[in-house]
PDB file of C-alpha atoms in Angstrom:
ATOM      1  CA  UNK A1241       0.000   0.000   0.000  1.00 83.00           C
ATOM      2  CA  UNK A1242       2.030   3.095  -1.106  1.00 86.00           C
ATOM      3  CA  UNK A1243      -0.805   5.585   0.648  1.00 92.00           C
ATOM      4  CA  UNK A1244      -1.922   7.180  -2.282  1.00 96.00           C
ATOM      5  CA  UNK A1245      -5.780   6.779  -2.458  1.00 97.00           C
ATOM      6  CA  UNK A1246      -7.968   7.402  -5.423  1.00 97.00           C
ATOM      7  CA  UNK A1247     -11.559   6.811  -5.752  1.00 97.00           C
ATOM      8  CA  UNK A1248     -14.035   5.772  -7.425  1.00 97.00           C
ATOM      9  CA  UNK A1249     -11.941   2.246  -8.695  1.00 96.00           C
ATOM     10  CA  UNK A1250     -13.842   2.215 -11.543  1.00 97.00           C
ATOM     11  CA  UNK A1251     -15.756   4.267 -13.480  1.00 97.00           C
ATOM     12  CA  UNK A1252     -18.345   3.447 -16.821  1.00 97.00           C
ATOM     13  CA  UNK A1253     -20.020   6.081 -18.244  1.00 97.00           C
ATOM     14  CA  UNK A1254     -21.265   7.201 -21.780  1.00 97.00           C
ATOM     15  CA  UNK A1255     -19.814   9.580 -24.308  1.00 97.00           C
ATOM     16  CA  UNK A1256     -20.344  13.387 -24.073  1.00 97.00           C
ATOM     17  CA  UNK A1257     -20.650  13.119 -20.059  1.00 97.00           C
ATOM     18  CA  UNK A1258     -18.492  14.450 -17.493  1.00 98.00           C
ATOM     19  CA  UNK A1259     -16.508  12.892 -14.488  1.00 98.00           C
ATOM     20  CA  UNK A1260     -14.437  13.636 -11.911  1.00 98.00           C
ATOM     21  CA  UNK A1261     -11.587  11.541 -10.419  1.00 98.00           C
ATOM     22  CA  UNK A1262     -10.325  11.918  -6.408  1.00 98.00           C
ATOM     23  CA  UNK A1263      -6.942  11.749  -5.137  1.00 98.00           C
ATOM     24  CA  UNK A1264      -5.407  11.560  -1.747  1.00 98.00           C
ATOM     25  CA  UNK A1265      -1.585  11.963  -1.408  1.00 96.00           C
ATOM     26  CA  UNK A1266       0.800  10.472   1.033  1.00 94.00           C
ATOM     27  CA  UNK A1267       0.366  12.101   4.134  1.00 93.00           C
ATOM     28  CA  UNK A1268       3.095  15.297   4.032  1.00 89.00           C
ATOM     29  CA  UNK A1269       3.677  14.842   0.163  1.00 91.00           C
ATOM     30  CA  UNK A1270       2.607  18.496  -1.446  1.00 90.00           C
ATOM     31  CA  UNK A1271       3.172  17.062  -5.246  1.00 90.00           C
ATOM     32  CA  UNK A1272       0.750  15.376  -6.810  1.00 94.00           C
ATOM     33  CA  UNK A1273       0.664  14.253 -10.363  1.00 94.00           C
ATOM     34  CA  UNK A1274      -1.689  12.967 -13.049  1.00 96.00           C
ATOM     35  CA  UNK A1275      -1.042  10.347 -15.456  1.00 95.00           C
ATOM     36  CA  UNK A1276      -3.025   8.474 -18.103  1.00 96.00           C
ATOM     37  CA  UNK A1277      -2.343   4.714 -19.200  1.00 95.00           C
ATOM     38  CA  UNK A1278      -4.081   3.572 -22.287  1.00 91.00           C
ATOM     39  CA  UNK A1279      -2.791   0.532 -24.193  1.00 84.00           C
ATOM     40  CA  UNK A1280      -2.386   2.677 -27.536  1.00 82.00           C
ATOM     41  CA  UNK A1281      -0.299   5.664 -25.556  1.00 82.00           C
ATOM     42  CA  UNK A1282       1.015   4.253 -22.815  1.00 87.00           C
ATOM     43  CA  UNK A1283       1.807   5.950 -19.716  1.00 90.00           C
ATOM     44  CA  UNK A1284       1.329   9.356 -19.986  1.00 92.00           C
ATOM     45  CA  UNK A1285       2.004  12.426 -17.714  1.00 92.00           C
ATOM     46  CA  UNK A1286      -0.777  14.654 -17.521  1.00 95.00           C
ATOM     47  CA  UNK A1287      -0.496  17.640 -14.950  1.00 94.00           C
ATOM     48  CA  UNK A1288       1.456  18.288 -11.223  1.00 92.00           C
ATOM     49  CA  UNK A1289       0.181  20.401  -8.776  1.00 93.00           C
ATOM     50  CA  UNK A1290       2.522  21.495  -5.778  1.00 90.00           C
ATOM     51  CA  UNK A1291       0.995  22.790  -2.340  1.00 91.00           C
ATOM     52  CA  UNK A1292      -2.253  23.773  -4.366  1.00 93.00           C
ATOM     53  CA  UNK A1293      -0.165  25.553  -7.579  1.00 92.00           C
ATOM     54  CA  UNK A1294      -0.563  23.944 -11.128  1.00 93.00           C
ATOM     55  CA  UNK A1295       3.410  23.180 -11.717  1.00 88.00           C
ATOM     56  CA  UNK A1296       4.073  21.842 -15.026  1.00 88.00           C
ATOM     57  CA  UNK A1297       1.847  20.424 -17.717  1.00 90.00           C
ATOM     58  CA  UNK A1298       2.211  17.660 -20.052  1.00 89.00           C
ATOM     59  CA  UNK A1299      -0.294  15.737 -22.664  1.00 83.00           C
ATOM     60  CA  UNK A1300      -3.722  16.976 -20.800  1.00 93.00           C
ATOM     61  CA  UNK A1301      -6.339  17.508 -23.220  1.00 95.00           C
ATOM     62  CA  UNK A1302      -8.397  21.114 -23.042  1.00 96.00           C
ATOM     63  CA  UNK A1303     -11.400  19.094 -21.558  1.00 97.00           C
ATOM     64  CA  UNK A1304      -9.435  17.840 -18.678  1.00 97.00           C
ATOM     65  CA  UNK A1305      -8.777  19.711 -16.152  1.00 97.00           C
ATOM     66  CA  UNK A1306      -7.114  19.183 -12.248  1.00 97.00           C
ATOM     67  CA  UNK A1307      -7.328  21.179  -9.461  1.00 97.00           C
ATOM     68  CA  UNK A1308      -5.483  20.683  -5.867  1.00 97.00           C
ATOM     69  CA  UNK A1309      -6.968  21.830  -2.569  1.00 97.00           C
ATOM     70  CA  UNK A1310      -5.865  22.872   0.739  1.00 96.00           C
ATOM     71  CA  UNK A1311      -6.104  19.618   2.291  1.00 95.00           C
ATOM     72  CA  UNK A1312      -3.413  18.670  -0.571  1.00 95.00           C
ATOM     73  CA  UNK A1313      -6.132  16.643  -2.380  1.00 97.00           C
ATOM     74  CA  UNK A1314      -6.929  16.806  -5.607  1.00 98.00           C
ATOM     75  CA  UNK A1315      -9.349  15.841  -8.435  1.00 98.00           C
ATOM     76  CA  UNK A1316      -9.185  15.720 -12.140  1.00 98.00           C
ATOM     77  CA  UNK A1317     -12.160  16.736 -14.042  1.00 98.00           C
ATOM     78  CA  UNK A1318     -12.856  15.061 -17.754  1.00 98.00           C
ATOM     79  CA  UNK A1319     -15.658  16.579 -19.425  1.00 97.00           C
ATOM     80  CA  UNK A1320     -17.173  15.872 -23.110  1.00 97.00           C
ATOM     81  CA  UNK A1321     -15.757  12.370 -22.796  1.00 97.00           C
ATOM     82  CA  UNK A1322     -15.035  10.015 -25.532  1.00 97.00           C
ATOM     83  CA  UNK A1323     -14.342   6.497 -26.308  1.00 96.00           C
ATOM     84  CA  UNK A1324     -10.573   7.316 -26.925  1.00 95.00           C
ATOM     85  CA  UNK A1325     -10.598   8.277 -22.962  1.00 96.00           C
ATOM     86  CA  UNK A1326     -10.860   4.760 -22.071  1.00 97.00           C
ATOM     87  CA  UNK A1327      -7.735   4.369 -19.771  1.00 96.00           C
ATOM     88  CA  UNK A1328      -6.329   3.567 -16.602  1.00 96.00           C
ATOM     89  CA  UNK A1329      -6.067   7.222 -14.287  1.00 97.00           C
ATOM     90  CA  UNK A1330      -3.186   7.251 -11.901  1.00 97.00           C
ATOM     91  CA  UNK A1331      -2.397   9.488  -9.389  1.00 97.00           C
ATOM     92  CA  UNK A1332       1.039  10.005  -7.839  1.00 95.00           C
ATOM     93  CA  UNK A1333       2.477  12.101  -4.706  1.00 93.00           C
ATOM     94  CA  UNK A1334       6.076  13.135  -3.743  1.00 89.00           C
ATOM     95  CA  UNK A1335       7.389  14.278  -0.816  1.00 82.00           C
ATOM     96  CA  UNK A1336       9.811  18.140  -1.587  1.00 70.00           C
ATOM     97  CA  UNK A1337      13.585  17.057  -1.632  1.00 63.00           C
ATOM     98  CA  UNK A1338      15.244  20.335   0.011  1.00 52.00           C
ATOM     99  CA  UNK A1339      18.114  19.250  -2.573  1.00 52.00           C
ATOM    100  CA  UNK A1340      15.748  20.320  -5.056  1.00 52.00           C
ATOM    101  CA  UNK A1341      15.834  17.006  -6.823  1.00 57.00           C
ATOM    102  CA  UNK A1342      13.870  14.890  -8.185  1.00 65.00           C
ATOM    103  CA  UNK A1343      12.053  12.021  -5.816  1.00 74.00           C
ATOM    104  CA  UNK A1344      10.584   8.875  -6.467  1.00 85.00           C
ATOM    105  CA  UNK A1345       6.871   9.073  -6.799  1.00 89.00           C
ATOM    106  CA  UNK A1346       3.980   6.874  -4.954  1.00 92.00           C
ATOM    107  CA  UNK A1347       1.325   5.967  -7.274  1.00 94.00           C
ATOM    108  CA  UNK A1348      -2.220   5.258  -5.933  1.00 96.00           C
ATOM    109  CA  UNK A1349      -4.124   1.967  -7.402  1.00 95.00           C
ATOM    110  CA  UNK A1350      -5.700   3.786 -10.362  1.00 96.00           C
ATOM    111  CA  UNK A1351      -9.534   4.833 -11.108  1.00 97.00           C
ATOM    112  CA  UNK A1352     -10.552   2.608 -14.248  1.00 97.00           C
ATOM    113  CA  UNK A1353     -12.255   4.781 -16.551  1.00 97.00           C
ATOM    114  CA  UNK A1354     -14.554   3.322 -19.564  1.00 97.00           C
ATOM    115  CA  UNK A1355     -16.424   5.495 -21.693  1.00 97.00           C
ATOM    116  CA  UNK A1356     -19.382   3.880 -23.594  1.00 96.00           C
TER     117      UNK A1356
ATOM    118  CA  UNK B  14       5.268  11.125 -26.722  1.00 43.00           C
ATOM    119  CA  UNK B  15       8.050   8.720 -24.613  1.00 48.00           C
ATOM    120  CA  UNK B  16      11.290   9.684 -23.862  1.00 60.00           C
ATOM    121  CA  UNK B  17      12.015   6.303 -22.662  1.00 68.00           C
ATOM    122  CA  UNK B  18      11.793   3.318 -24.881  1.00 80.00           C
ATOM    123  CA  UNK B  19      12.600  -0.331 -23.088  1.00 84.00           C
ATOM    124  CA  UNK B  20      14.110  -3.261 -24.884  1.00 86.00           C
ATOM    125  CA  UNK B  21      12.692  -5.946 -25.420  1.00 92.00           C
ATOM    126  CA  UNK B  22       8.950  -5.682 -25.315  1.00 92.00           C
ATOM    127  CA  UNK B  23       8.702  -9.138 -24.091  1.00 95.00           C
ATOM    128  CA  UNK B  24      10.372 -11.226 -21.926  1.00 96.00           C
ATOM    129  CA  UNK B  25      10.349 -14.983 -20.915  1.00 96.00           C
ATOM    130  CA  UNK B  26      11.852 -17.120 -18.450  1.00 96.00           C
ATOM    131  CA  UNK B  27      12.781 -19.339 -16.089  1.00 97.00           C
ATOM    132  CA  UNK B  28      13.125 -19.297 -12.169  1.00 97.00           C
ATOM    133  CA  UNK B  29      16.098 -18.647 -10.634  1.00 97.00           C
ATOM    134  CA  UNK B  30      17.572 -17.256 -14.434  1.00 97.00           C
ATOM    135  CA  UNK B  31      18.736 -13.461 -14.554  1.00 97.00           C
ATOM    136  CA  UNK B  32      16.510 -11.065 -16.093  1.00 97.00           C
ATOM    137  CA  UNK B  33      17.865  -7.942 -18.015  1.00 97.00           C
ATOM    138  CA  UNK B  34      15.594  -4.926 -19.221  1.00 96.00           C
ATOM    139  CA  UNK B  35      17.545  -1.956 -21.541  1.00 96.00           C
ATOM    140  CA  UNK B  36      16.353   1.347 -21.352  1.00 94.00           C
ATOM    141  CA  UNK B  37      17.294   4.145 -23.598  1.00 94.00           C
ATOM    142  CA  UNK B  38      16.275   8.248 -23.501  1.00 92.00           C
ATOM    143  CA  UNK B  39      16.609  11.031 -25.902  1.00 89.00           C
ATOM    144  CA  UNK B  40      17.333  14.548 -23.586  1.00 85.00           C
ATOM    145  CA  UNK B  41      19.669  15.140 -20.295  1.00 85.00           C
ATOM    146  CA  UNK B  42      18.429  13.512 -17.407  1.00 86.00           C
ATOM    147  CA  UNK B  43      18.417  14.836 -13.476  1.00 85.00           C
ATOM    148  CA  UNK B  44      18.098  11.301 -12.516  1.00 89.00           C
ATOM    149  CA  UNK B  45      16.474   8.026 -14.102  1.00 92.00           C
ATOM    150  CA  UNK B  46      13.964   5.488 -12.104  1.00 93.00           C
ATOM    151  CA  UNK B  47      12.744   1.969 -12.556  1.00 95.00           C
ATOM    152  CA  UNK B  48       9.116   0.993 -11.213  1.00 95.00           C
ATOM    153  CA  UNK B  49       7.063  -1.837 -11.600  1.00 96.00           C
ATOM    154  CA  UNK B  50       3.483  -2.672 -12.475  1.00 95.00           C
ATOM    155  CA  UNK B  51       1.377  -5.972 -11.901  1.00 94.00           C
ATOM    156  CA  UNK B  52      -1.435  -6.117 -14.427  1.00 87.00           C
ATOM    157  CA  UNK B  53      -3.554  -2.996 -13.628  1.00 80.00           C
ATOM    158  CA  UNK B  54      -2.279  -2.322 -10.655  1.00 88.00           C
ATOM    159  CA  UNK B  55      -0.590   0.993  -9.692  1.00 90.00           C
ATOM    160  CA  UNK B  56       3.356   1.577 -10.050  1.00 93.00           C
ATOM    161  CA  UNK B  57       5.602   0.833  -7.611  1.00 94.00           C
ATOM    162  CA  UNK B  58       8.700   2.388  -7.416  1.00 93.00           C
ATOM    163  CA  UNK B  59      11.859   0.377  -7.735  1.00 95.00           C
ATOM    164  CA  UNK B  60      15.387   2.305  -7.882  1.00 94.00           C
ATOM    165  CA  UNK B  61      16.582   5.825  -8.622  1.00 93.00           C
ATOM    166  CA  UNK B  62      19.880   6.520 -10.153  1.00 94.00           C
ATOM    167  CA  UNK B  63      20.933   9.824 -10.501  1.00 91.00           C
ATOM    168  CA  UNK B  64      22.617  11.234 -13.519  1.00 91.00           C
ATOM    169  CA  UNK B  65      26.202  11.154 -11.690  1.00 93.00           C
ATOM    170  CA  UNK B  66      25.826   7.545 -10.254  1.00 95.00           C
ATOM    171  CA  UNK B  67      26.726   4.892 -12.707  1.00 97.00           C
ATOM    172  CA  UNK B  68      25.689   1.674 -10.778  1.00 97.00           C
ATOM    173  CA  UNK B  69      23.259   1.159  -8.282  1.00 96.00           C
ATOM    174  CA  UNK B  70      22.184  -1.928  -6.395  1.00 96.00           C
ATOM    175  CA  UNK B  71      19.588  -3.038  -4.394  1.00 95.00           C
ATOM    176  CA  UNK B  72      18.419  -6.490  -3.106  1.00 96.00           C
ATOM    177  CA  UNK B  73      18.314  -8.386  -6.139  1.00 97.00           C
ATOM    178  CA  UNK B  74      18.280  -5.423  -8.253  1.00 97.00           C
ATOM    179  CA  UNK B  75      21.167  -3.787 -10.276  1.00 98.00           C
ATOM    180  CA  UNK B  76      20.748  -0.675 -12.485  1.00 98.00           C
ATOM    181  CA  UNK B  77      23.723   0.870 -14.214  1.00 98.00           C
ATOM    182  CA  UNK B  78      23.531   4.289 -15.873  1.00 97.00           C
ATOM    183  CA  UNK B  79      25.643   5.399 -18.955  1.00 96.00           C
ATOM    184  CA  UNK B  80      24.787   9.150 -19.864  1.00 94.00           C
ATOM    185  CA  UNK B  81      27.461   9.021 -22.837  1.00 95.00           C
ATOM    186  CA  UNK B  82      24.884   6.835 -24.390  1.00 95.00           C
ATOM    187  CA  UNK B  83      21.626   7.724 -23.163  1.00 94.00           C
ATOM    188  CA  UNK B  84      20.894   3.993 -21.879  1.00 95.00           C
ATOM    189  CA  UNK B  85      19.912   2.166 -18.171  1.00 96.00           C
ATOM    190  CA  UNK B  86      19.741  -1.379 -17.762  1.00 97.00           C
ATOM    191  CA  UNK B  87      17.562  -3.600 -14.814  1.00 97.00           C
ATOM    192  CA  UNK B  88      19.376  -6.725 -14.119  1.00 98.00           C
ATOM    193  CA  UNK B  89      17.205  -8.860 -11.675  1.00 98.00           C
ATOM    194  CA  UNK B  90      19.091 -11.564 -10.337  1.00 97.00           C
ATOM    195  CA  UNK B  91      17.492 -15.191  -9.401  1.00 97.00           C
ATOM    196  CA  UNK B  92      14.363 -14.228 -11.038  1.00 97.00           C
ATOM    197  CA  UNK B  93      10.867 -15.532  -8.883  1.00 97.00           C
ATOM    198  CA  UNK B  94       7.595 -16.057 -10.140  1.00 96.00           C
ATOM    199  CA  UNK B  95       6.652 -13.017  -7.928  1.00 95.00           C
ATOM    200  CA  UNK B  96       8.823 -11.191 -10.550  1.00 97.00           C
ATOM    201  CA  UNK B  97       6.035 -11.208 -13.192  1.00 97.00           C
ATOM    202  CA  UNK B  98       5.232  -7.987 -14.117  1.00 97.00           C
ATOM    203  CA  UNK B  99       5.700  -4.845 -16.511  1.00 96.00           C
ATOM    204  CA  UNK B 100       9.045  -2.645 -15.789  1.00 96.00           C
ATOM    205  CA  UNK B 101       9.476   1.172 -16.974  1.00 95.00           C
ATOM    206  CA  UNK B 102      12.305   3.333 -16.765  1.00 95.00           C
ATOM    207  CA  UNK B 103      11.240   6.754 -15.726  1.00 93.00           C
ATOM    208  CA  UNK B 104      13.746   9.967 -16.679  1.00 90.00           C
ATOM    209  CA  UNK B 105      13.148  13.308 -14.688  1.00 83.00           C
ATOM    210  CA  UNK B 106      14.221  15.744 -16.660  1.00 73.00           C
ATOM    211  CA  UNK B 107      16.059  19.162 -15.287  1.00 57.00           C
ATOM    212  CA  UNK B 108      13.586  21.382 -16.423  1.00 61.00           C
ATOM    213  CA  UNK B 109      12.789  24.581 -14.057  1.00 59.00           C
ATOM    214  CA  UNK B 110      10.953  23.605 -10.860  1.00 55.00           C
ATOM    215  CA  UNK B 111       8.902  20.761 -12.458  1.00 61.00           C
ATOM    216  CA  UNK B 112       9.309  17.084 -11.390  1.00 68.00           C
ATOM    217  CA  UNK B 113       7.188  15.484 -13.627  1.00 75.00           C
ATOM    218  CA  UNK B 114       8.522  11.676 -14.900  1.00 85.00           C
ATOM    219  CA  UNK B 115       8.267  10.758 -18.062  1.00 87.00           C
ATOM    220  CA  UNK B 116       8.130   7.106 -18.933  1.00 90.00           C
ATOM    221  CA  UNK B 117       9.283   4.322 -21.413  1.00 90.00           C
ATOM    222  CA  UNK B 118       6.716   1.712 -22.934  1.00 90.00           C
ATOM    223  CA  UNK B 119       7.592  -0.915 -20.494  1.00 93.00           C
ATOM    224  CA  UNK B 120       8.929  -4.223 -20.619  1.00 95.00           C
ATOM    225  CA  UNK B 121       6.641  -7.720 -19.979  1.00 95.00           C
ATOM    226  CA  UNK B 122       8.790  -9.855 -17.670  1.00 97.00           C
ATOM    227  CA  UNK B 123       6.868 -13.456 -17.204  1.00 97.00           C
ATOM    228  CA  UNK B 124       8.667 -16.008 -15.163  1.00 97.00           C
ATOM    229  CA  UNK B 125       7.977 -19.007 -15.298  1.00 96.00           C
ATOM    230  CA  UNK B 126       7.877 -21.543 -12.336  1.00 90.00           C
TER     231      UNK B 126
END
C-alpha cells in the first residue's frame, strides 16, 4: 500500500458526459501528479500540482482539467468524454527534496475509466 | 510522446535465471527510475539513479547508468515467479521547478515456475 488513495476504482459512463476523479496523497507529500495509461499511448504524464499551484503540464487535453486543494487533495475533471478516454487514471504524490531534486513518486491503485 | 523506450517488449523465463531490461532516452536527465506494475495495478517504485551515479544496487536489483549513451539497464538476479510484471524506466528531466517523470513503454517480464 504506497498511501496514495484514489476513488471511485472504476468508473463506466457514456460519451459526451463528465466525471471527476479523487486523489489523496501520502500524508506530508505536497506534489501530486496525473497520469493516463491507455494501451495505444502508454503511460502518460498529464499535470502536477505542488501545495495547491498547477506546476508543469504535459499531454492533458483542453477538456481535462485538475485542481489541488488545501487539504493537498486533488481531483481531475474530464468533461465531453469520448471512447478514446478509455484508460487507466493514476495518481502520484512526492514528498519536496530540500536538494531540489527529483524524488521517487507513490502511485495510488488507479480509477478505471470506460467510456461507452 | 516517450522519452524512454525499453528493450525488449517481451520477456520470458525461467526461475532462478537473470533477467535484463535496456532502457534508452533522448534529452539530459536529473536522474532516471525503474518501477514496476502488476497487471492494472498501480506503479511501484523500484530504484533511482541519478545522472552522476553509474551503478546502483539493491536487493536483487542492479541498475547501471551510462549518460554518454543515453541507456539504463535492470538486471534482476534469481528471477521468482513473484517477478512477473511490466518494468518502466522513468527519466526526470532538469527542467525549471517541475518534477514530472516521463516514462518508457515498459517491458513484460513473465517467469515461469
Amino acid at each position: 500500500d504506497s498511501g496514495v488513495t484514489q476513488t471511485p476504482k472504476h468508473l463506466i459512463t457514456a460519451t459526451g458526459q463528465r466525471v471527476t476523479l479523487r486523489c489523496s496523497p501520502r500524508s506530508g507529500d505536497l506534489s501530486v501528479y496525473w497520469y493516463q495509461q491507455s494501451l495505444d499511448q502508454g503511460l502518460q504524464f498529464l499535470i502536477q500540482y505542488y501545495n495547491g499551484e498547477e506546476r508543469a503540464k504535459g499531454n492533458i487535453l483542453e477538456r481535462f482539467s485538475a485542481q489541488q486543494f488545501p487539504d493537498l487533495h486533488s481531483e481531475l475533471n474530464l468533461s465531453s468524454l469520448e471512447l478514446g478516454d478509455s484508460a487507466l487514471y493514476f495518481c502520484a504524490s512526492s514528498h519536496p527534496s530540500t536538494s531540489g531534486s527529483y524524488n521517487e513518486q507513490f502511485f495510488g491503485p488507479g480509477t478505471r475509466l470506460t467510456v461507452l | 510522446s516517450q522519452q524512454g523506450e525499453e528493450d525488449p517488449q517481451a520477456l520470458s523465463i525461467q526461475e532462478g535465471e537473470n533477467a535484463t531490461m535496456n532502457c534508452s532516452y533522448k534529452t539530459s536527465i536529473n536522474n532516471l527510475q525503474w518501477y514496476r506494475q502488476n497487471s492494472g495495478r498501480g506503479l511501484v517504485h523500484l530504484i533511482l539513479i541519478r545522472s552522476n551515479e553509474r551503478e546502483k544496487h539493491s536487493g536483487r536489483l542492479r541498475v547501471t547508468l551510462d549518460t554518454s549513451k543515453k541507456s539504463s539497464s535492470l538486471l534482476i538476479t534469481a528471477s521468482r515467479a513473484a517477478d512477473t510484471a511490466s518494468y518502466f524506466c522513468a527519466t526526470a528531466i532538469s527542467s525549471g521547478s517541475a518534477r514530472q517523470l516521463t516514462f518508457g513503454s515498459g517491458t513484460q517480464l513473465t517467469v515461469l515456475p
